[in-house]
Amino acid sequence: MVPHPRGAGRYAPSPSSDLHLGNLRTAVVAWLMARTSGRDFLLRIDDLDVERSRVDVAERQLADLAALGLDHDREVMWQSERADAYTAALASLDTYECFCTRREIADAVRAPHQQPDAYPGTCADLTEAERAERRRERPAALRVRAHGVQHTVTDLWAGEVTGCVDDFVVRRNDGTAAYNLAVVVDDAAVGVDQVIRGADLLNSSPRQAWLAEQLGHRAPTYGHAGLAVTADGRRLAKRDGAVTLADLAEVGVDTADVLGQVAVSLDLATPGEAVTAETLRSRFDPAVRPGPWIVGEGAGPVRGRR
Ligand code: GLU
């Protein structure tokens, strides 16, 4: 895997359930951002969570992206095949074992300046004897020592985002690499220098950018696209009716209709207009922020053109 001089963007679904309209729209935006900036567009399956990841779901996600006309470069990367790379990265970080349960972390007393969700540092300075004792009770997670630094990223659309980097988990206590580590290692390994994803991950970006630098990489450019929401402001979910390509097809909305509705939501088409991914590419302006999409407004996703 050799980083390409052109740079790359990517889309990286977790294969726990089929892609819904919001995921599909984010993928379209990521593809447009990569393709209109001369970058490669890569796909990665984030299947580290063995309990929730399913190969058949991953295959359907890839098929859905292809059906929308989002072509990709190089081979699809699967996080489940990348354990060696994560182990190597962990070895280069200043980490410590953490034995805390979620409950203990939630109940811990924090210093006034600490964010409520920041790790309070309980296990940061255990002695070797204390660690040996705790290891008998439960397996340890590994946390990276970040010393509570502030880190700022500049999001393409949201502007400057500053976050306090706490000692976050880089290896879970089941031995698997943690999401924040895996994402950073994988993006760097294949030269991803543009990360476009949903706004729910905006707050992860200061930690991830900081970690990239700790690992000797240049942090990518970030752009967080607005999420798909329901008319009453909730994040779109599977229970909101026909929201995947397969479900929509059953109610008579075909893939071309869905792409058309995504395009309308991005102001790249008028309702009912037939478009292809290539049409959108010629109309797309990367400077325009893709805001939230209120699904169900206007034409609505569950009504087709027929
Ligand atoms: N796999 C993550 C998700 O589906 C996204 C990772 C990323 O884009 O950084 O939420």
CSV table of C-alpha atoms and ligand atoms in Angstrom, one decimal:
chain,number,residue,atom,x,y,z
A,1,MET,CA,0.0,0.0,0.0
A,2,VAL,CA,1.8,3.1,-1.2
A,3,PRO,CA,0.3,6.5,-0.7
A,4,HIS,CA,-0.4,8.1,-4.0
A,5,PRO,CA,0.9,11.6,-4.8
A,6,ARG,CA,-2.5,12.7,-5.9
A,7,GLY,CA,-3.9,12.3,-2.4
A,8,ALA,CA,-7.2,10.5,-1.7
A,9,GLY,CA,-10.6,10.9,-0.2
A,10,ARG,CA,-12.6,8.0,1.1
A,11,TYR,CA,-15.8,6.7,2.5
A,12,ALA,CA,-15.7,4.3,5.3
A,13,PRO,CA,-18.9,2.7,6.4
A,14,SER,CA,-19.3,0.4,9.5
A,15,PRO,CA,-21.1,-2.7,8.3
A,16,SER,CA,-23.6,-3.0,11.1
A,17,SER,CA,-26.7,-2.1,9.0
A,18,ASP,CA,-27.5,-1.1,5.4
A,19,LEU,CA,-26.7,2.4,4.3
A,20,HIS,CA,-29.6,4.8,4.8
A,21,LEU,CA,-30.3,8.0,2.9
A,22,GLY,CA,-28.1,10.1,5.2
A,23,ASN,CA,-25.1,7.7,4.7
A,24,LEU,CA,-25.7,7.6,1.0
A,25,ARG,CA,-25.7,11.3,0.8
A,26,THR,CA,-22.4,11.6,2.8
A,27,ALA,CA,-20.9,9.1,0.5
A,28,VAL,CA,-22.0,11.2,-2.5
A,29,VAL,CA,-20.4,14.3,-1.0
A,30,ALA,CA,-17.2,12.4,-0.2
A,31,TRP,CA,-17.0,11.1,-3.8
A,32,LEU,CA,-17.7,14.6,-5.2
A,33,MET,CA,-15.1,16.2,-3.0
A,34,ALA,CA,-12.5,13.6,-4.1
A,35,ARG,CA,-13.4,13.6,-7.8
A,36,THR,CA,-13.5,17.4,-8.1
A,37,SER,CA,-10.2,17.8,-6.5
A,38,GLY,CA,-8.3,15.2,-8.6
A,39,ARG,CA,-8.0,12.8,-5.7
A,40,ASP,CA,-8.4,9.1,-5.7
A,41,PHE,CA,-11.6,7.9,-4.0
A,42,LEU,CA,-11.1,4.9,-1.7
A,43,LEU,CA,-13.5,2.7,0.2
A,44,ARG,CA,-12.9,1.1,3.5
A,45,ILE,CA,-15.0,-1.2,5.6
A,46,ASP,CA,-14.8,-0.4,9.3
A,47,ASP,CA,-15.5,-3.9,10.6
A,48,LEU,CA,-13.5,-3.9,13.8
A,49,ASP,CA,-16.5,-4.4,15.9
A,50,VAL,CA,-16.9,-8.1,15.4
A,51,GLU,CA,-20.3,-8.3,17.2
A,52,ARG,CA,-21.9,-5.8,15.0
A,53,SER,CA,-20.1,-6.2,11.7
A,54,ARG,CA,-21.6,-8.5,9.0
A,55,VAL,CA,-19.9,-9.4,5.7
A,56,ASP,CA,-23.2,-9.5,3.8
A,57,VAL,CA,-24.0,-6.0,5.0
A,58,ALA,CA,-20.6,-4.8,3.9
A,59,GLU,CA,-21.2,-6.4,0.4
A,60,ARG,CA,-24.5,-4.7,0.1
A,61,GLN,CA,-23.0,-1.3,1.2
A,62,LEU,CA,-20.4,-1.7,-1.6
A,63,ALA,CA,-23.1,-2.7,-4.1
A,64,ASP,CA,-25.3,0.3,-3.1
A,65,LEU,CA,-22.4,2.8,-3.6
A,66,ALA,CA,-21.7,1.3,-7.0
A,67,ALA,CA,-25.4,1.5,-7.9
A,68,LEU,CA,-25.3,5.2,-7.3
A,69,GLY,CA,-22.4,5.5,-9.7
A,70,LEU,CA,-19.7,6.2,-7.1
A,71,ASP,CA,-16.7,4.5,-8.6
A,72,HIS,CA,-13.6,3.9,-6.5
A,73,ASP,CA,-9.9,3.4,-6.9
A,74,ARG,CA,-7.7,0.7,-5.6
A,75,GLU,CA,-8.8,-2.3,-3.5
A,76,VAL,CA,-11.4,-1.9,-0.7
A,77,MET,CA,-9.6,-1.9,2.6
A,78,TRP,CA,-11.1,-4.0,5.5
A,79,GLN,CA,-10.1,-3.0,9.0
A,80,SER,CA,-10.4,-6.6,10.2
A,81,GLU,CA,-7.3,-7.4,8.1
A,82,ARG,CA,-5.2,-4.6,9.5
A,83,ALA,CA,-4.3,-5.8,13.0
A,84,ASP,CA,-0.5,-5.7,12.4
A,85,ALA,CA,-0.6,-2.1,11.3
A,86,TYR,CA,-2.5,-1.2,14.5
A,87,THR,CA,0.0,-3.1,16.7
A,88,ALA,CA,2.9,-1.3,15.1
A,89,ALA,CA,1.3,2.1,15.6
A,90,LEU,CA,0.5,1.3,19.2
A,91,ALA,CA,4.2,0.4,19.9
A,92,SER,CA,5.2,3.9,18.9
A,93,LEU,CA,2.8,5.7,21.2
A,94,ASP,CA,3.1,6.6,24.9
A,95,THR,CA,0.3,4.5,26.3
A,96,TYR,CA,-0.8,3.1,29.7
A,97,GLU,CA,-3.1,0.3,30.8
A,98,CYS,CA,-6.6,1.3,32.0
A,99,PHE,CA,-8.8,-0.9,34.0
A,100,CYS,CA,-11.7,1.4,34.5
A,101,THR,CA,-15.3,0.3,33.9
A,102,ARG,CA,-17.7,2.7,32.1
A,103,ARG,CA,-19.4,3.2,35.5
A,104,GLU,CA,-16.1,4.2,37.2
A,105,ILE,CA,-15.4,6.7,34.5
A,106,ALA,CA,-18.9,8.2,34.7
A,107,ASP,CA,-18.7,8.5,38.5
A,108,ALA,CA,-15.2,9.9,38.7
A,109,VAL,CA,-14.6,13.3,40.1
A,110,ARG,CA,-13.1,15.6,37.4
A,111,ALA,CA,-11.1,18.7,37.7
A,112,PRO,CA,-13.1,21.9,37.0
A,113,HIS,CA,-11.3,22.4,33.7
A,114,GLN,CA,-12.0,18.9,32.4
A,115,GLN,CA,-14.7,18.2,29.8
A,116,PRO,CA,-17.5,16.0,31.3
A,117,ASP,CA,-16.8,13.2,28.9
A,118,ALA,CA,-13.0,13.4,29.2
A,119,TYR,CA,-11.1,10.4,30.8
A,120,PRO,CA,-10.3,11.6,34.4
A,121,GLY,CA,-6.9,10.0,34.5
A,122,THR,CA,-7.7,7.4,37.1
A,123,CYS,CA,-5.2,4.8,35.8
A,124,ALA,CA,-2.6,7.2,34.5
A,125,ASP,CA,-0.1,6.8,37.3
A,126,LEU,CA,-0.7,3.3,38.7
A,127,THR,CA,2.4,1.6,40.1
A,128,GLU,CA,3.5,-1.7,38.6
A,129,ALA,CA,2.2,-3.5,41.7
A,130,GLU,CA,-1.2,-1.9,41.3
A,131,ARG,CA,-1.4,-2.8,37.7
A,132,ALA,CA,-0.4,-6.4,38.4
A,133,GLU,CA,-3.3,-6.5,40.9
A,134,ARG,CA,-5.8,-5.0,38.6
A,135,ARG,CA,-4.8,-7.3,35.7
A,136,ARG,CA,-6.1,-10.2,37.8
A,137,GLU,CA,-9.6,-8.5,37.9
A,138,ARG,CA,-10.1,-7.6,34.3
A,139,PRO,CA,-8.2,-7.1,31.0
A,140,ALA,CA,-6.8,-3.6,30.4
A,141,ALA,CA,-7.6,-1.2,27.6
A,142,LEU,CA,-4.7,1.0,26.5
A,143,ARG,CA,-5.0,4.8,26.6
A,144,VAL,CA,-2.6,7.3,24.9
A,145,ARG,CA,-1.1,9.9,27.2
A,146,ALA,CA,-2.2,13.2,25.8
A,147,HIS,CA,-1.7,15.5,28.8
A,148,GLY,CA,-5.0,17.3,28.1
A,149,VAL,CA,-3.7,19.3,25.2
A,150,GLN,CA,-6.0,21.5,23.1
A,151,HIS,CA,-5.9,20.7,19.5
A,152,THR,CA,-7.5,22.6,16.6
A,153,VAL,CA,-8.5,21.4,13.2
A,154,THR,CA,-9.9,23.6,10.4
A,155,ASP,CA,-13.0,22.0,9.0
A,156,LEU,CA,-13.6,22.9,5.3
A,157,TRP,CA,-17.1,24.0,6.2
A,158,ALA,CA,-17.4,24.4,9.9
A,159,GLY,CA,-14.2,26.4,10.3
A,160,GLU,CA,-12.0,26.0,13.3
A,161,VAL,CA,-12.9,23.3,15.8
A,162,THR,CA,-10.8,23.1,19.0
A,163,GLY,CA,-11.1,20.1,21.3
A,164,CYS,CA,-9.3,19.0,24.4
A,165,VAL,CA,-7.5,15.8,23.7
A,166,ASP,CA,-8.0,13.5,26.7
A,167,ASP,CA,-6.2,10.2,27.3
A,168,PHE,CA,-8.5,8.3,24.9
A,169,VAL,CA,-8.6,4.6,24.3
A,170,VAL,CA,-6.4,3.3,21.5
A,171,ARG,CA,-6.8,-0.4,22.2
A,172,ARG,CA,-9.9,-1.8,23.6
A,173,ASN,CA,-9.8,-4.3,26.5
A,174,ASP,CA,-10.7,-7.2,24.1
A,175,GLY,CA,-7.4,-6.5,22.3
A,176,THR,CA,-8.9,-4.8,19.3
A,177,ALA,CA,-7.7,-1.5,18.0
A,178,ALA,CA,-10.0,1.4,19.0
A,179,TYR,CA,-11.9,3.3,16.3
A,180,ASN,CA,-9.8,6.5,16.8
A,181,LEU,CA,-6.5,4.7,16.3
A,182,ALA,CA,-7.7,2.5,13.4
A,183,VAL,CA,-9.1,5.4,11.4
A,184,VAL,CA,-6.0,7.4,11.7
A,185,VAL,CA,-3.6,4.6,10.9
A,186,ASP,CA,-5.6,3.5,7.9
A,187,ASP,CA,-6.1,6.9,6.4
A,188,ALA,CA,-2.4,7.6,6.7
A,189,ALA,CA,-1.4,4.2,5.2
A,190,VAL,CA,-3.1,4.9,1.9
A,191,GLY,CA,-2.5,8.6,1.6
A,192,VAL,CA,-5.9,9.8,2.5
A,193,ASP,CA,-5.5,13.5,2.9
A,194,GLN,CA,-9.2,14.5,2.7
A,195,VAL,CA,-11.7,13.1,5.2
A,196,ILE,CA,-15.3,13.8,4.4
A,197,ARG,CA,-17.9,12.3,6.7
A,198,GLY,CA,-21.0,13.0,8.8
A,199,ALA,CA,-21.2,15.9,11.2
A,200,ASP,CA,-21.6,13.4,14.1
A,201,LEU,CA,-17.8,12.8,13.9
A,202,LEU,CA,-16.8,16.5,14.0
A,203,ASN,CA,-15.9,16.3,17.6
A,204,SER,CA,-13.6,13.3,17.0
A,205,SER,CA,-11.5,15.3,14.6
A,206,PRO,CA,-9.2,17.2,17.0
A,207,ARG,CA,-8.3,13.9,18.7
A,208,GLN,CA,-7.7,12.1,15.5
A,209,ALA,CA,-5.7,15.0,14.0
A,210,TRP,CA,-3.6,15.1,17.1
A,211,LEU,CA,-3.0,11.3,17.0
A,212,ALA,CA,-2.0,11.5,13.3
A,213,GLU,CA,0.7,14.0,14.3
A,214,GLN,CA,1.9,11.8,17.1
A,215,LEU,CA,2.3,9.0,14.6
A,216,GLY,CA,4.4,11.2,12.4
A,217,HIS,CA,1.7,11.9,9.8
A,218,ARG,CA,0.2,15.1,8.5
A,219,ALA,CA,-3.4,15.3,9.6
A,220,PRO,CA,-5.9,15.2,6.7
A,221,THR,CA,-8.2,18.0,5.7
A,222,TYR,CA,-11.6,17.5,7.3
A,223,GLY,CA,-15.1,18.3,6.0
A,224,HIS,CA,-18.1,17.3,8.0
A,225,ALA,CA,-21.4,17.2,6.1
A,226,GLY,CA,-24.8,17.8,7.7
A,227,LEU,CA,-26.7,14.7,8.7
A,228,ALA,CA,-30.1,13.5,7.4
A,229,VAL,CA,-32.7,14.3,10.0
A,230,THR,CA,-36.5,13.8,10.3
A,231,ALA,CA,-38.9,16.6,10.1
A,232,ASP,CA,-38.9,16.8,13.9
A,233,GLY,CA,-35.2,17.1,14.0
A,234,ARG,CA,-34.0,13.6,14.9
A,235,ARG,CA,-31.2,11.9,13.2
A,236,LEU,CA,-32.6,9.6,10.5
A,237,ALA,CA,-32.7,6.0,11.6
A,238,LYS,CA,-33.7,2.7,10.1
A,239,ARG,CA,-37.0,2.8,12.0
A,240,ASP,CA,-38.0,5.9,10.0
A,241,GLY,CA,-39.5,3.8,7.2
A,242,ALA,CA,-38.1,3.1,3.8
A,243,VAL,CA,-34.7,4.7,4.1
A,244,THR,CA,-32.3,2.2,2.4
A,245,LEU,CA,-32.0,1.5,-1.3
A,246,ALA,CA,-33.5,-1.9,-0.9
A,247,ASP,CA,-36.5,-0.7,1.1
A,248,LEU,CA,-37.1,2.2,-1.2
A,249,ALA,CA,-37.0,0.0,-4.2
A,250,GLU,CA,-39.8,-2.0,-2.6
A,251,VAL,CA,-42.0,1.0,-2.4
A,252,GLY,CA,-41.3,2.0,-6.0
A,253,VAL,CA,-38.4,4.5,-5.5
A,254,ASP,CA,-35.5,3.3,-7.7
A,255,THR,CA,-31.8,4.1,-7.3
A,256,ALA,CA,-31.9,6.9,-9.9
A,257,ASP,CA,-34.8,8.6,-7.9
A,258,VAL,CA,-32.7,8.3,-4.7
A,259,LEU,CA,-29.7,9.9,-6.4
A,260,GLY,CA,-32.0,12.6,-7.7
A,261,GLN,CA,-33.3,13.3,-4.2
A,262,VAL,CA,-29.8,13.4,-2.7
A,263,ALA,CA,-28.9,15.9,-5.5
A,264,VAL,CA,-31.9,18.1,-4.7
A,265,SER,CA,-30.8,18.1,-1.0
A,266,LEU,CA,-27.4,19.4,-2.1
A,267,ASP,CA,-29.0,22.0,-4.4
A,268,LEU,CA,-27.5,20.2,-7.4
A,269,ALA,CA,-30.7,19.3,-9.1
A,270,THR,CA,-34.4,20.3,-9.3
A,271,PRO,CA,-37.0,17.9,-8.0
A,272,GLY,CA,-37.8,15.1,-10.5
A,273,GLU,CA,-34.8,15.8,-12.7
A,274,ALA,CA,-32.9,12.8,-13.9
A,275,VAL,CA,-29.2,13.0,-12.9
A,276,THR,CA,-26.2,10.8,-12.7
A,277,ALA,CA,-23.2,11.0,-10.5
A,278,GLU,CA,-21.3,12.5,-13.4
A,279,THR,CA,-23.9,15.2,-13.8
A,280,LEU,CA,-23.5,16.1,-10.1
A,281,ARG,CA,-19.7,16.2,-10.5
A,282,SER,CA,-20.0,18.9,-13.2
A,283,ARG,CA,-22.3,21.0,-11.0
A,284,PHE,CA,-20.7,20.5,-7.6
A,285,ASP,CA,-19.1,23.5,-5.7
A,286,PRO,CA,-16.8,22.2,-2.9
A,287,ALA,CA,-17.0,25.6,-1.2
A,288,VAL,CA,-20.8,25.2,-0.5
A,289,ARG,CA,-21.4,23.6,2.9
A,290,PRO,CA,-23.7,20.5,2.7
A,291,GLY,CA,-26.0,21.4,5.5
A,292,PRO,CA,-28.4,19.0,7.2
A,293,TRP,CA,-31.0,17.3,5.1
A,294,ILE,CA,-34.5,17.2,6.4
A,295,VAL,CA,-35.8,14.0,4.8
A,296,GLY,CA,-39.4,14.0,4.0
A,297,GLU,CA,-39.7,17.6,3.0
A,298,GLY,CA,-40.7,18.5,-0.4
A,299,ALA,CA,-40.9,15.4,-2.7
A,300,GLY,CA,-39.9,13.2,0.3
A,301,PRO,CA,-37.9,10.1,-0.1
A,302,VAL,CA,-40.7,7.6,0.0
A,303,ARG,CA,-42.4,8.9,-3.1
A,304,GLY,CA,-41.0,8.2,-6.5
A,305,ARG,CA,-41.5,10.0,-9.7
A,306,ARG,CA,-43.9,7.4,-10.9
B,1,GLU,N1,-16.9,4.0,10.1
B,1,GLU,C1,-17.3,5.2,10.7
B,1,GLU,C2,-18.8,5.3,10.8
B,1,GLU,O1,-19.5,4.6,10.0
B,1,GLU,C3,-16.8,6.4,10.0
B,1,GLU,C4,-15.3,6.6,10.1
B,1,GLU,C5,-14.8,7.9,9.6
B,1,GLU,O2,-15.4,8.4,8.6
B,1,GLU,O3,-13.8,8.4,10.1
B,1,GLU,O4,-19.3,6.0,11.6
